């Protein structure tokens, strides 16, 4: 079973490592707790960004690569305002997705629970307000011994979510799936008999959905998720298109790459092409480069004024290393695929992998992904955030760590005289504890050197209080409790 898990993990990491960026070193902090973190999705709302991903914490699953989901709210400068994470949810792969509808944040992710040499898969749908307060959570379970990997989520014109992904089979291959879910978290339709992984376009067509398949087909599905047609977008030369977006009424722009005749040289040129719904080419642009390029961004974006397209990809630099350094490519194009500018970002001896690009309200774009120093081992990566303005200048470029709040139990709650604060993460102890009232006034403070701390609250007035603390490993935690 461990061999299967490792194989699935390698497949998933290869999908994830489609992200890129580098940042100021004061945002980078290496520690022994969080050895790997990544961003899988990002969405914008007003002047804020909401990013989702996973973080590896070896303390909750010793000797195994298990990840916890997280959701961050960032300001327009990339600073973290509010975070949500749960150490109680973990899986050997995670790919959380985020979508926003009427100021409600929807959060999708799957968990793989290993049972009897197979998997029970749990799809979780969580709803938050814009302050990242959790309002509801719903789970669906699937027991067909395959692992469900979510890849994308889109809203249709009826405010339903179209969720796509891959089923990684243990003994019977890989398949895709489609699910349509309403804003209450109820499943409306599903289709589990799709070949390989699908990615929906940015906008649905009237009465049907448009999806891209990895082996260069554009598929058409009706509103009941039945396939009703397809067109081939394969060129006469060897190429692969990994990102698509609908522009205008009846045209689609695609980003991908072409491998040169001498495939062993791994020289791949970037391709940009616009087609109609019959597969006919309207516009075409190619970036020729002596450098190798690998895994362009799986997502593209159309700016809010609909006049320009922004793309991002990874440009590898020729190297004898198993993990060659790379740069982040970002380009701004008009609708005729004529580039306004093409810029590259990154630091030496760093490998970047682009995950997602979205446009921003200032006419620029935001690119997120993961970075890996060539000196690192065992995929000790972190995520990056790059903000580029409409002129191609980086307004901020950050390397960031993710901290998952430790597992903590406060009981009884409500309480009259004594509460017990129990830290159940292995190898961690409570160091400092402070209690605040709802006005933010500190009413109690104490130090500890134990995983369990009893606190006398008999002298506190009745009401709601907030416990804040820190572990011996520097992780923060907070919990509310009610004093009767």
PDB file of N, CA, C and O in Angstrom, residues 362-417:
ATOM      1  N   UNK A 362      -6.496  46.307 -10.672  1.00  0.00           N
ATOM      2  CA  UNK A 362      -5.667  47.403 -11.179  1.00  0.00           C
ATOM      3  C   UNK A 362      -5.181  47.149 -12.603  1.00  0.00           C
ATOM      4  O   UNK A 362      -4.348  47.888 -13.120  1.00  0.00           O
ATOM      5  N   UNK A 363      -5.712  46.105 -13.259  1.00  0.00           N
ATOM      6  CA  UNK A 363      -5.302  45.803 -14.623  1.00  0.00           C
ATOM      7  C   UNK A 363      -4.082  44.920 -14.719  1.00  0.00           C
ATOM      8  O   UNK A 363      -3.619  44.624 -15.817  1.00  0.00           O
ATOM      9  N   UNK A 364      -3.553  44.485 -13.579  1.00  0.00           N
ATOM     10  CA  UNK A 364      -2.406  43.589 -13.568  1.00  0.00           C
ATOM     11  C   UNK A 364      -2.830  42.160 -13.305  1.00  0.00           C
ATOM     12  O   UNK A 364      -3.954  41.757 -13.642  1.00  0.00           O
ATOM     13  N   UNK A 365      -1.952  41.382 -12.683  1.00  0.00           N
ATOM     14  CA  UNK A 365      -2.267  39.989 -12.413  1.00  0.00           C
ATOM     15  C   UNK A 365      -1.550  39.525 -11.151  1.00  0.00           C
ATOM     16  O   UNK A 365      -0.607  40.162 -10.681  1.00  0.00           O
ATOM     17  N   UNK A 366      -2.024  38.412 -10.612  1.00  0.00           N
ATOM     18  CA  UNK A 366      -1.420  37.769  -9.446  1.00  0.00           C
ATOM     19  C   UNK A 366      -1.075  36.343  -9.838  1.00  0.00           C
ATOM     20  O   UNK A 366      -1.924  35.612 -10.356  1.00  0.00           O
ATOM     21  N   UNK A 367       0.163  35.934  -9.591  1.00  0.00           N
ATOM     22  CA  UNK A 367       0.628  34.579  -9.908  1.00  0.00           C
ATOM     23  C   UNK A 367       1.021  33.902  -8.603  1.00  0.00           C
ATOM     24  O   UNK A 367       1.693  34.499  -7.763  1.00  0.00           O
ATOM     25  N   UNK A 368       0.597  32.659  -8.428  1.00  0.00           N
ATOM     26  CA  UNK A 368       0.930  31.913  -7.210  1.00  0.00           C
ATOM     27  C   UNK A 368       1.499  30.564  -7.609  1.00  0.00           C
ATOM     28  O   UNK A 368       1.245  30.044  -8.696  1.00  0.00           O
ATOM     29  N   UNK A 369       2.290  29.984  -6.709  1.00  0.00           N
ATOM     30  CA  UNK A 369       2.867  28.682  -6.966  1.00  0.00           C
ATOM     31  C   UNK A 369       3.782  28.248  -5.851  1.00  0.00           C
ATOM     32  O   UNK A 369       3.602  28.634  -4.701  1.00  0.00           O
ATOM     33  N   UNK A 370       4.791  27.452  -6.179  1.00  0.00           N
ATOM     34  CA  UNK A 370       5.738  26.933  -5.198  1.00  0.00           C
ATOM     35  C   UNK A 370       7.155  27.155  -5.697  1.00  0.00           C
ATOM     36  O   UNK A 370       7.401  27.256  -6.895  1.00  0.00           O
ATOM     37  N   UNK A 371       8.090  27.256  -4.770  1.00  0.00           N
ATOM     38  CA  UNK A 371       9.493  27.380  -5.139  1.00  0.00           C
ATOM     39  C   UNK A 371      10.312  26.382  -4.342  1.00  0.00           C
ATOM     40  O   UNK A 371       9.964  25.996  -3.229  1.00  0.00           O
ATOM     41  N   UNK A 372      11.407  25.971  -4.952  1.00  0.00           N
ATOM     42  CA  UNK A 372      12.269  24.964  -4.358  1.00  0.00           C
ATOM     43  C   UNK A 372      13.715  25.355  -4.624  1.00  0.00           C
ATOM     44  O   UNK A 372      14.128  25.441  -5.780  1.00  0.00           O
ATOM     45  N   UNK A 373      14.485  25.632  -3.582  1.00  0.00           N
ATOM     46  CA  UNK A 373      15.898  25.923  -3.745  1.00  0.00           C
ATOM     47  C   UNK A 373      16.633  24.655  -4.197  1.00  0.00           C
ATOM     48  O   UNK A 373      16.320  23.559  -3.723  1.00  0.00           O
ATOM     49  N   UNK A 374      17.607  24.801  -5.101  1.00  0.00           N
ATOM     50  CA  UNK A 374      18.333  23.629  -5.582  1.00  0.00           C
ATOM     51  C   UNK A 374      19.139  22.976  -4.467  1.00  0.00           C
ATOM     52  O   UNK A 374      19.555  21.823  -4.590  1.00  0.00           O
ATOM     53  N   UNK A 375      19.339  23.701  -3.373  1.00  0.00           N
ATOM     54  CA  UNK A 375      20.066  23.130  -2.239  1.00  0.00           C
ATOM     55  C   UNK A 375      19.159  22.329  -1.323  1.00  0.00           C
ATOM     56  O   UNK A 375      19.636  21.640  -0.418  1.00  0.00           O
ATOM     57  N   UNK A 376      17.822  22.403  -1.550  1.00  0.00           N
ATOM     58  CA  UNK A 376      16.888  21.678  -0.701  1.00  0.00           C
ATOM     59  C   UNK A 376      16.909  20.192  -1.048  1.00  0.00           C
ATOM     60  O   UNK A 376      17.313  19.791  -2.134  1.00  0.00           O
ATOM     61  N   UNK A 377      16.416  19.397  -0.128  1.00  0.00           N
ATOM     62  CA  UNK A 377      16.236  17.970  -0.380  1.00  0.00           C
ATOM     63  C   UNK A 377      14.824  17.574   0.041  1.00  0.00           C
ATOM     64  O   UNK A 377      14.173  18.259   0.823  1.00  0.00           O
ATOM     65  N   UNK A 378      14.341  16.466  -0.517  1.00  0.00           N
ATOM     66  CA  UNK A 378      13.052  15.893  -0.117  1.00  0.00           C
ATOM     67  C   UNK A 378      11.894  16.861  -0.292  1.00  0.00           C
ATOM     68  O   UNK A 378      10.970  16.903   0.521  1.00  0.00           O
ATOM     69  N   UNK A 379      11.928  17.666  -1.359  1.00  0.00           N
ATOM     70  CA  UNK A 379      10.823  18.568  -1.686  1.00  0.00           C
ATOM     71  C   UNK A 379      10.471  19.508  -0.532  1.00  0.00           C
ATOM     72  O   UNK A 379       9.315  19.740  -0.226  1.00  0.00           O
ATOM     73  N   UNK A 380      11.477  20.056   0.125  1.00  0.00           N
ATOM     74  CA  UNK A 380      11.239  21.021   1.195  1.00  0.00           C
ATOM     75  C   UNK A 380      10.906  22.375   0.581  1.00  0.00           C
ATOM     76  O   UNK A 380      11.692  23.313   0.621  1.00  0.00           O
ATOM     77  N   UNK A 381       9.742  22.478  -0.029  1.00  0.00           N
ATOM     78  CA  UNK A 381       9.368  23.662  -0.786  1.00  0.00           C
ATOM     79  C   UNK A 381       8.457  24.574   0.024  1.00  0.00           C
ATOM     80  O   UNK A 381       7.908  24.194   1.054  1.00  0.00           O
ATOM     81  N   UNK A 382       8.300  25.802  -0.454  1.00  0.00           N
ATOM     82  CA  UNK A 382       7.392  26.789   0.111  1.00  0.00           C
ATOM     83  C   UNK A 382       6.576  27.386  -1.028  1.00  0.00           C
ATOM     84  O   UNK A 382       6.894  27.217  -2.200  1.00  0.00           O
ATOM     85  N   UNK A 383       5.536  28.134  -0.681  1.00  0.00           N
ATOM     86  CA  UNK A 383       4.776  28.760  -1.743  1.00  0.00           C
ATOM     87  C   UNK A 383       5.212  30.202  -1.949  1.00  0.00           C
ATOM     88  O   UNK A 383       5.808  30.817  -1.086  1.00  0.00           O
ATOM     89  N   UNK A 384       4.907  30.746  -3.145  1.00  0.00           N
ATOM     90  CA  UNK A 384       5.247  32.128  -3.455  1.00  0.00           C
ATOM     91  C   UNK A 384       4.008  32.860  -3.952  1.00  0.00           C
ATOM     92  O   UNK A 384       3.038  32.254  -4.413  1.00  0.00           O
ATOM     93  N   UNK A 385       4.051  34.177  -3.869  1.00  0.00           N
ATOM     94  CA  UNK A 385       2.994  35.042  -4.384  1.00  0.00           C
ATOM     95  C   UNK A 385       3.665  36.185  -5.142  1.00  0.00           C
ATOM     96  O   UNK A 385       4.506  36.886  -4.585  1.00  0.00           O
ATOM     97  N   UNK A 386       3.299  36.384  -6.400  1.00  0.00           N
ATOM     98  CA  UNK A 386       3.859  37.441  -7.228  1.00  0.00           C
ATOM     99  C   UNK A 386       2.741  38.324  -7.756  1.00  0.00           C
ATOM    100  O   UNK A 386       1.802  37.835  -8.370  1.00  0.00           O
ATOM    101  N   UNK A 387       2.845  39.622  -7.483  1.00  0.00           N
ATOM    102  CA  UNK A 387       1.876  40.589  -8.005  1.00  0.00           C
ATOM    103  C   UNK A 387       2.579  41.432  -9.062  1.00  0.00           C
ATOM    104  O   UNK A 387       3.634  42.020  -8.812  1.00  0.00           O
ATOM    105  N   UNK A 388       1.995  41.477 -10.271  1.00  0.00           N
ATOM    106  CA  UNK A 388       2.544  42.231 -11.391  1.00  0.00           C
ATOM    107  C   UNK A 388       1.506  43.259 -11.832  1.00  0.00           C
ATOM    108  O   UNK A 388       0.319  42.931 -11.968  1.00  0.00           O
ATOM    109  N   UNK A 389       1.925  44.514 -12.051  1.00  0.00           N
ATOM    110  CA  UNK A 389       0.977  45.532 -12.482  1.00  0.00           C
ATOM    111  C   UNK A 389       0.788  45.493 -13.993  1.00  0.00           C
ATOM    112  O   UNK A 389       1.371  44.652 -14.697  1.00  0.00           O
ATOM    113  N   UNK A 390      -0.024  46.417 -14.516  1.00  0.00           N
ATOM    114  CA  UNK A 390      -0.371  46.385 -15.937  1.00  0.00           C
ATOM    115  C   UNK A 390       0.817  46.686 -16.842  1.00  0.00           C
ATOM    116  O   UNK A 390       0.752  46.427 -18.049  1.00  0.00           O
ATOM    117  N   UNK A 391       1.913  47.233 -16.280  1.00  0.00           N
ATOM    118  CA  UNK A 391       3.105  47.538 -17.062  1.00  0.00           C
ATOM    119  C   UNK A 391       4.171  46.443 -16.978  1.00  0.00           C
ATOM    120  O   UNK A 391       5.265  46.593 -17.521  1.00  0.00           O
ATOM    121  N   UNK A 392       3.867  45.367 -16.257  1.00  0.00           N
ATOM    122  CA  UNK A 392       4.816  44.263 -16.156  1.00  0.00           C
ATOM    123  C   UNK A 392       5.825  44.409 -15.037  1.00  0.00           C
ATOM    124  O   UNK A 392       6.841  43.708 -15.025  1.00  0.00           O
ATOM    125  N   UNK A 393       5.562  45.319 -14.072  1.00  0.00           N
ATOM    126  CA  UNK A 393       6.467  45.516 -12.945  1.00  0.00           C
ATOM    127  C   UNK A 393       5.915  44.792 -11.726  1.00  0.00           C
ATOM    128  O   UNK A 393       4.710  44.842 -11.442  1.00  0.00           O
ATOM    129  N   UNK A 394       6.804  44.122 -10.982  1.00  0.00           N
ATOM    130  CA  UNK A 394       6.385  43.408  -9.773  1.00  0.00           C
ATOM    131  C   UNK A 394       6.150  44.411  -8.653  1.00  0.00           C
ATOM    132  O   UNK A 394       7.042  45.177  -8.294  1.00  0.00           O
ATOM    133  N   UNK A 395       4.928  44.420  -8.100  1.00  0.00           N
ATOM    134  CA  UNK A 395       4.635  45.303  -6.969  1.00  0.00           C
ATOM    135  C   UNK A 395       4.935  44.616  -5.640  1.00  0.00           C
ATOM    136  O   UNK A 395       5.202  45.279  -4.661  1.00  0.00           O
ATOM    137  N   UNK A 396       4.858  43.288  -5.599  1.00  0.00           N
ATOM    138  CA  UNK A 396       5.418  42.527  -4.490  1.00  0.00           C
ATOM    139  C   UNK A 396       5.685  41.102  -4.951  1.00  0.00           C
ATOM    140  O   UNK A 396       5.073  40.605  -5.885  1.00  0.00           O
ATOM    141  N   UNK A 397       6.632  40.457  -4.261  1.00  0.00           N
ATOM    142  CA  UNK A 397       7.116  39.141  -4.671  1.00  0.00           C
ATOM    143  C   UNK A 397       7.553  38.432  -3.400  1.00  0.00           C
ATOM    144  O   UNK A 397       8.624  38.692  -2.888  1.00  0.00           O
ATOM    145  N   UNK A 398       6.723  37.537  -2.873  1.00  0.00           N
ATOM    146  CA  UNK A 398       6.949  37.016  -1.531  1.00  0.00           C
ATOM    147  C   UNK A 398       7.092  35.499  -1.504  1.00  0.00           C
ATOM    148  O   UNK A 398       6.327  34.776  -2.129  1.00  0.00           O
ATOM    149  N   UNK A 399       8.058  35.055  -0.744  1.00  0.00           N
ATOM    150  CA  UNK A 399       8.144  33.659  -0.310  1.00  0.00           C
ATOM    151  C   UNK A 399       7.473  33.590   1.045  1.00  0.00           C
ATOM    152  O   UNK A 399       7.737  34.406   1.906  1.00  0.00           O
ATOM    153  N   UNK A 400       6.660  32.607   1.239  1.00  0.00           N
ATOM    154  CA  UNK A 400       5.857  32.583   2.452  1.00  0.00           C
ATOM    155  C   UNK A 400       5.813  31.193   3.050  1.00  0.00           C
ATOM    156  O   UNK A 400       5.763  30.206   2.338  1.00  0.00           O
ATOM    157  N   UNK A 401       5.795  31.130   4.385  1.00  0.00           N
ATOM    158  CA  UNK A 401       5.570  29.888   5.113  1.00  0.00           C
ATOM    159  C   UNK A 401       4.115  29.797   5.534  1.00  0.00           C
ATOM    160  O   UNK A 401       3.416  30.796   5.642  1.00  0.00           O
ATOM    161  N   UNK A 402       3.675  28.598   5.797  1.00  0.00           N
ATOM    162  CA  UNK A 402       2.331  28.360   6.312  1.00  0.00           C
ATOM    163  C   UNK A 402       2.456  27.684   7.665  1.00  0.00           C
ATOM    164  O   UNK A 402       3.213  26.739   7.834  1.00  0.00           O
ATOM    165  N   UNK A 403       1.733  28.163   8.631  1.00  0.00           N
ATOM    166  CA  UNK A 403       1.723  27.549   9.952  1.00  0.00           C
ATOM    167  C   UNK A 403       0.328  26.998  10.222  1.00  0.00           C
ATOM    168  O   UNK A 403      -0.660  27.723  10.156  1.00  0.00           O
ATOM    169  N   UNK A 404       0.232  25.729  10.480  1.00  0.00           N
ATOM    170  CA  UNK A 404      -1.037  25.109  10.838  1.00  0.00           C
ATOM    171  C   UNK A 404      -1.201  25.145  12.347  1.00  0.00           C
ATOM    172  O   UNK A 404      -0.287  24.772  13.083  1.00  0.00           O
ATOM    173  N   UNK A 405      -2.336  25.619  12.793  1.00  0.00           N
ATOM    174  CA  UNK A 405      -2.567  25.718  14.223  1.00  0.00           C
ATOM    175  C   UNK A 405      -2.558  24.329  14.855  1.00  0.00           C
ATOM    176  O   UNK A 405      -3.131  23.379  14.321  1.00  0.00           O
ATOM    177  N   UNK A 406      -1.889  24.172  16.006  1.00  0.00           N
ATOM    178  CA  UNK A 406      -1.814  22.858  16.649  1.00  0.00           C
ATOM    179  C   UNK A 406      -3.195  22.345  17.064  1.00  0.00           C
ATOM    180  O   UNK A 406      -4.129  23.117  17.275  1.00  0.00           O
ATOM    181  N   UNK A 407      -3.304  21.031  17.185  1.00  0.00           N
ATOM    182  CA  UNK A 407      -4.529  20.438  17.708  1.00  0.00           C
ATOM    183  C   UNK A 407      -4.667  20.787  19.183  1.00  0.00           C
ATOM    184  O   UNK A 407      -3.735  20.594  19.964  1.00  0.00           O
ATOM    185  N   UNK A 408      -5.832  21.282  19.552  1.00  0.00           N
ATOM    186  CA  UNK A 408      -6.031  21.775  20.917  1.00  0.00           C
ATOM    187  C   UNK A 408      -7.454  21.496  21.344  1.00  0.00           C
ATOM    188  O   UNK A 408      -8.393  21.639  20.545  1.00  0.00           O
ATOM    189  N   UNK A 409      -7.616  21.108  22.596  1.00  0.00           N
ATOM    190  CA  UNK A 409      -8.947  20.889  23.173  1.00  0.00           C
ATOM    191  C   UNK A 409      -9.073  21.738  24.433  1.00  0.00           C
ATOM    192  O   UNK A 409      -8.180  21.721  25.289  1.00  0.00           O
ATOM    193  N   UNK A 410     -10.158  22.498  24.532  1.00  0.00           N
ATOM    194  CA  UNK A 410     -10.468  23.264  25.743  1.00  0.00           C
ATOM    195  C   UNK A 410     -11.782  22.731  26.312  1.00  0.00           C
ATOM    196  O   UNK A 410     -12.812  22.738  25.631  1.00  0.00           O
ATOM    197  N   UNK A 411     -11.745  22.235  27.545  1.00  0.00           N
ATOM    198  CA  UNK A 411     -12.944  21.668  28.150  1.00  0.00           C
ATOM    199  C   UNK A 411     -12.905  21.858  29.666  1.00  0.00           C
ATOM    200  O   UNK A 411     -11.823  22.054  30.240  1.00  0.00           O
ATOM    201  N   UNK A 412     -14.064  21.819  30.326  1.00  0.00           N
ATOM    202  CA  UNK A 412     -15.399  21.863  29.715  1.00  0.00           C
ATOM    203  C   UNK A 412     -15.666  23.219  29.098  1.00  0.00           C
ATOM    204  O   UNK A 412     -15.031  24.199  29.474  1.00  0.00           O
ATOM    205  N   UNK A 413     -16.595  23.276  28.219  1.00  0.00           N
ATOM    206  CA  UNK A 413     -16.937  24.528  27.554  1.00  0.00           C
ATOM    207  C   UNK A 413     -18.413  24.500  27.185  1.00  0.00           C
ATOM    208  O   UNK A 413     -18.813  23.727  26.305  1.00  0.00           O
ATOM    209  N   UNK A 414     -19.234  25.237  27.951  1.00  0.00           N
ATOM    210  CA  UNK A 414     -18.972  26.251  28.973  1.00  0.00           C
ATOM    211  C   UNK A 414     -18.378  25.648  30.254  1.00  0.00           C
ATOM    212  O   UNK A 414     -18.479  24.450  30.495  1.00  0.00           O
ATOM    213  N   UNK A 415     -17.774  26.539  31.064  1.00  0.00           N
ATOM    214  CA  UNK A 415     -17.146  26.115  32.319  1.00  0.00           C
ATOM    215  C   UNK A 415     -17.490  27.116  33.417  1.00  0.00           C
ATOM    216  O   UNK A 415     -17.774  28.291  33.151  1.00  0.00           O
ATOM    217  N   UNK A 416     -17.421  26.641  34.688  1.00  0.00           N
ATOM    218  CA  UNK A 416     -17.713  27.508  35.831  1.00  0.00           C
ATOM    219  C   UNK A 416     -16.449  27.937  36.562  1.00  0.00           C
ATOM    220  O   UNK A 416     -16.233  29.118  36.814  1.00  0.00           O
ATOM    221  N   UNK A 417     -15.605  26.970  36.923  1.00  0.00           N
ATOM    222  CA  UNK A 417     -14.461  27.280  37.787  1.00  0.00           C
ATOM    223  C   UNK A 417     -13.116  26.956  37.132  1.00  0.00           C
ATOM    224  O   UNK A 417     -12.172  27.751  37.213  1.00  0.00           O
TER     225      UNK A 417
END
